[in-house]
GROMACS .gro file of C-alpha atoms in nm:
model
  202
    1GLU     CA    1   5.480   0.469   8.667
    2ILE     CA    2   5.555   0.123   8.521
    3ASN     CA    3   5.194   0.091   8.404
    4LEU     CA    4   5.222   0.431   8.234
    5LYS     CA    5   5.537   0.316   8.054
    6LEU     CA    6   5.360  -0.006   7.946
    7ARG     CA    7   5.070   0.196   7.806
    8SER     CA    8   5.316   0.423   7.627
    9ILE     CA    9   5.482   0.125   7.458
   10ARG     CA   10   5.145  -0.022   7.354
   11SER     CA   11   5.044   0.315   7.211
   12GLN     CA   12   5.363   0.315   7.000
   13LEU     CA   13   5.328  -0.047   6.884
   14ASN     CA   14   4.984   0.006   6.730
   15PRO     CA   15   5.081   0.294   6.493
   16HIS     CA   16   5.401   0.105   6.403
   17PHE     CA   17   5.198  -0.198   6.298
   18MET     CA   18   4.952   0.022   6.106
   19PHE     CA   19   5.231   0.209   5.927
   20ASN     CA   20   5.377  -0.121   5.802
   21ALA     CA   21   5.036  -0.243   5.682
   22LEU     CA   22   4.969   0.086   5.498
   23THR     CA   23   5.310   0.055   5.330
   24SER     CA   24   5.205  -0.289   5.206
   25ILE     CA   25   4.882  -0.145   5.061
   26GLN     CA   26   5.080   0.132   4.892
   27ASN     CA   27   5.316  -0.124   4.737
   28LEU     CA   28   5.023  -0.321   4.593
   29MET     CA   29   4.870  -0.002   4.451
   30ASN     CA   30   5.202   0.103   4.298
   31LYS     CA   31   5.216  -0.233   4.120
   32ASN     CA   32   4.860  -0.166   4.000
   33GLU     CA   33   4.731  -0.478   4.178
   34MET     CA   34   4.406  -0.304   4.265
   35GLU     CA   35   4.200  -0.614   4.347
   36ALA     CA   36   4.466  -0.737   4.590
   37ALA     CA   37   4.502  -0.385   4.736
   38ASN     CA   38   4.124  -0.363   4.794
   39HIS     CA   39   4.113  -0.707   4.956
   40TYR     CA   40   4.414  -0.621   5.174
   41LEU     CA   41   4.256  -0.288   5.271
   42SER     CA   42   3.928  -0.449   5.383
   43MET     CA   43   4.120  -0.708   5.589
   44PHE     CA   44   4.335  -0.429   5.734
   45ALA     CA   45   4.023  -0.231   5.835
   46ASP     CA   46   3.881  -0.534   6.018
   47LEU     CA   47   4.213  -0.609   6.185
   48THR     CA   48   4.259  -0.245   6.289
   49ARG     CA   49   3.920  -0.256   6.462
   50LYS     CA   50   4.025  -0.569   6.655
   51VAL     CA   51   4.360  -0.415   6.753
   52LEU     CA   52   4.199  -0.089   6.868
   53ASN     CA   53   3.939  -0.283   7.069
   54THR     CA   54   4.220  -0.444   7.267
   55SER     CA   55   4.440  -0.135   7.291
   56ILE     CA   56   4.327  -0.038   7.642
   57GLN     CA   57   4.374  -0.391   7.780
   58GLU     CA   58   4.716  -0.505   7.896
   59LEU     CA   59   4.602  -0.869   7.904
   60ILE     CA   60   4.374  -1.041   7.651
   61SER     CA   61   4.271  -1.401   7.598
   62MET     CA   62   4.499  -1.625   7.394
   63GLU     CA   63   4.194  -1.680   7.171
   64ASP     CA   64   4.174  -1.308   7.083
   65GLU     CA   65   4.551  -1.281   7.040
   66LEU     CA   66   4.549  -1.574   6.795
   67LYS     CA   67   4.257  -1.424   6.597
   68ILE     CA   68   4.460  -1.105   6.548
   69LEU     CA   69   4.768  -1.307   6.446
   70GLU     CA   70   4.571  -1.523   6.204
   71GLU     CA   71   4.418  -1.220   6.034
   72TYR     CA   72   4.754  -1.046   6.016
   73LEU     CA   73   4.916  -1.354   5.857
   74GLN     CA   74   4.629  -1.396   5.609
   75MET     CA   75   4.668  -1.031   5.514
   76GLU     CA   76   5.045  -1.054   5.456
   77GLN     CA   77   5.005  -1.387   5.277
   78LEU     CA   78   4.804  -1.198   5.011
   79ARG     CA   79   5.111  -0.991   4.936
   80PHE     CA   80   5.399  -1.235   4.982
   81GLY     CA   81   5.246  -1.580   4.921
   82PHE     CA   82   5.422  -1.762   5.208
   83GLN     CA   83   5.268  -2.051   5.406
   84TYR     CA   84   5.197  -2.043   5.779
   85GLN     CA   85   5.084  -2.274   6.060
   86ILE     CA   86   4.940  -2.191   6.401
   87LYS     CA   87   4.937  -2.488   6.638
   88VAL     CA   88   4.807  -2.486   6.996
   89ASP     CA   89   4.857  -2.759   7.255
   90ASP     CA   90   4.519  -2.932   7.308
   91SER     CA   91   4.553  -2.904   7.686
   92ILE     CA   92   4.543  -2.521   7.674
   93ASN     CA   93   4.206  -2.350   7.711
   94ILE     CA   94   4.274  -2.047   7.490
   95ALA     CA   95   3.953  -1.867   7.592
   96ASN     CA   96   4.055  -1.874   7.960
   97THR     CA   97   4.430  -1.817   7.921
   98ASN     CA   98   4.528  -1.449   7.934
   99ILE     CA   99   4.853  -1.309   7.798
  100PRO     CA  100   4.987  -0.956   7.730
  101ALA     CA  101   4.800  -0.819   7.427
  102MET     CA  102   4.989  -0.816   7.094
  103LEU     CA  103   5.282  -0.994   7.260
  104LEU     CA  104   5.354  -1.215   6.959
  105GLN     CA  105   5.253  -0.978   6.679
  106PRO     CA  106   5.582  -0.782   6.645
  107PHE     CA  107   5.776  -1.110   6.628
  108VAL     CA  108   5.543  -1.251   6.363
  109GLU     CA  109   5.574  -0.923   6.173
  110ASN     CA  110   5.951  -0.956   6.189
  111ALA     CA  111   5.929  -1.315   6.059
  112VAL     CA  112   5.732  -1.185   5.760
  113LYS     CA  113   5.945  -0.880   5.681
  114HIS     CA  114   6.294  -1.013   5.761
  115GLY     CA  115   6.226  -1.383   5.714
  116VAL     CA  116   5.990  -1.505   5.443
  117ALA     CA  117   5.901  -1.198   5.233
  118THR     CA  118   6.159  -1.278   4.963
  119LEU     CA  119   6.091  -1.655   4.965
  120GLN     CA  120   5.729  -1.612   4.847
  121GLN     CA  121   5.551  -1.953   4.836
  122ASN     CA  122   5.861  -2.128   4.976
  123GLY     CA  123   5.841  -1.921   5.295
  124LEU     CA  124   5.702  -2.084   5.608
  125ILE     CA  125   5.611  -1.930   5.944
  126LYS     CA  126   5.512  -2.150   6.237
  127VAL     CA  127   5.349  -2.020   6.554
  128LEU     CA  128   5.347  -2.284   6.829
  129ILE     CA  129   5.171  -2.252   7.166
  130ASN     CA  130   5.271  -2.519   7.418
  131LYS     CA  131   5.231  -2.593   7.787
  132GLN     CA  132   5.544  -2.701   7.976
  133GLY     CA  133   5.459  -2.778   8.336
  134ASN     CA  134   5.305  -2.455   8.470
  135ASN     CA  135   5.470  -2.249   8.197
  136LEU     CA  136   5.332  -2.126   7.865
  137ILE     CA  137   5.581  -2.148   7.577
  138LEU     CA  138   5.518  -1.939   7.266
  139SER     CA  139   5.741  -1.969   6.962
  140VAL     CA  140   5.759  -1.804   6.620
  141THR     CA  141   5.976  -1.983   6.362
  142ASP     CA  142   6.057  -1.882   6.005
  143ASN     CA  143   6.277  -2.040   5.737
  144GLY     CA  144   6.429  -1.713   5.615
  145LYS     CA  145   6.799  -1.633   5.587
  146GLY     CA  146   6.821  -1.514   5.948
  147PHE     CA  147   6.949  -1.182   6.069
  148ASP     CA  148   7.227  -1.032   6.272
  149LYS     CA  149   7.054  -0.899   6.583
  150THR     CA  150   7.281  -0.594   6.603
  151SER     CA  151   7.214  -0.482   6.246
  152VAL     CA  152   6.840  -0.538   6.286
  153GLN     CA  153   6.835  -0.341   6.611
  154ASN     CA  154   6.992  -0.047   6.428
  155ASN     CA  155   6.730  -0.072   6.154
  156ASN     CA  156   6.407   0.129   6.182
  157THR     CA  157   6.204  -0.168   6.058
  158SER     CA  158   6.275  -0.348   6.385
  159PHE     CA  159   6.120  -0.072   6.595
  160GLY     CA  160   5.853  -0.320   6.705
  161LEU     CA  161   6.116  -0.567   6.829
  162LYS     CA  162   6.292  -0.302   7.037
  163LEU     CA  163   5.962  -0.190   7.188
  164SER     CA  164   5.874  -0.553   7.264
  165GLU     CA  165   6.200  -0.609   7.450
  166GLU     CA  166   6.137  -0.295   7.657
  167ARG     CA  167   5.782  -0.408   7.721
  168ILE     CA  168   5.887  -0.753   7.844
  169ALA     CA  169   6.134  -0.592   8.086
  170LEU     CA  170   5.852  -0.374   8.223
  171LEU     CA  171   5.606  -0.665   8.242
  172ASN     CA  172   5.859  -0.847   8.458
  173GLN     CA  173   5.852  -0.559   8.705
  174VAL     CA  174   5.472  -0.579   8.729
  175TYR     CA  175   5.422  -0.958   8.717
  176LYS     CA  176   5.714  -1.065   8.934
  177ASP     CA  177   5.560  -1.408   9.010
  178GLN     CA  178   5.502  -1.479   8.640
  179PRO     CA  179   5.819  -1.360   8.466
  180VAL     CA  180   5.843  -1.346   8.089
  181THR     CA  181   6.165  -1.452   7.916
  182LEU     CA  182   6.254  -1.391   7.552
  183ASN     CA  183   6.505  -1.592   7.351
  184THR     CA  184   6.612  -1.513   6.993
  185ASN     CA  185   6.800  -1.769   6.787
  186SER     CA  186   6.879  -1.661   6.432
  187ALA     CA  187   7.092  -1.852   6.182
  188SER     CA  188   7.124  -1.878   5.804
  189THR     CA  189   6.850  -2.144   5.801
  190GLY     CA  190   6.596  -1.928   5.981
  191THR     CA  191   6.495  -1.764   6.307
  192VAL     CA  192   6.326  -1.897   6.619
  193ILE     CA  193   6.180  -1.657   6.876
  194THR     CA  194   6.075  -1.823   7.202
  195ILE     CA  195   5.879  -1.651   7.477
  196LYS     CA  196   5.821  -1.823   7.810
  197LEU     CA  197   5.551  -1.703   8.049
  198ALA     CA  198   5.644  -1.872   8.376
  199ASN     CA  199   5.389  -1.996   8.633
  200LEU     CA  200   5.093  -1.901   8.411
  201PHE     CA  201   4.907  -2.218   8.508
  202SER     CA  202   4.852  -2.317   8.867
   0.00000   0.00000   0.00000
């Protein structure tokens, strides 16, 4: 039953992500930025294929997860012009480290939409992947104006965040020896989302 619920959440996350991307394409077309819209659309098609290829897997390699994130950030950078960095601890073998698929994507999406979208080229998103003992620490940081968690939770645009919180709670029922913890710290200087996957390394 838990696995069915997990699959249900994944099946909702994918259309949510696609809906947001299609809205971005529509905005570019409405502004008559046809070259940018075409470029965005071709990147979106490639990214959609990658996302659908992983949609039946609960766990994927960190390497594949980061490829999806990188393409997503490149795509949104076309529209908003922010900067981003993805940094991985050298001691982590990303090809052989498996994590829940699309675990970070909704949080990165939130950093774009609620964090840096209005800052344009002054916006900065950092995705950091670190090893801390046997734990994997993932963080998404943006330099936006921050958000009140309650107001964002009541906002339809944060649907992905709510689903992610539900998903983490379910993952913890399945992977009891490798619990996942989520921490959100949002202030006027920006937001930091930290996810810890405990005991991932032996």
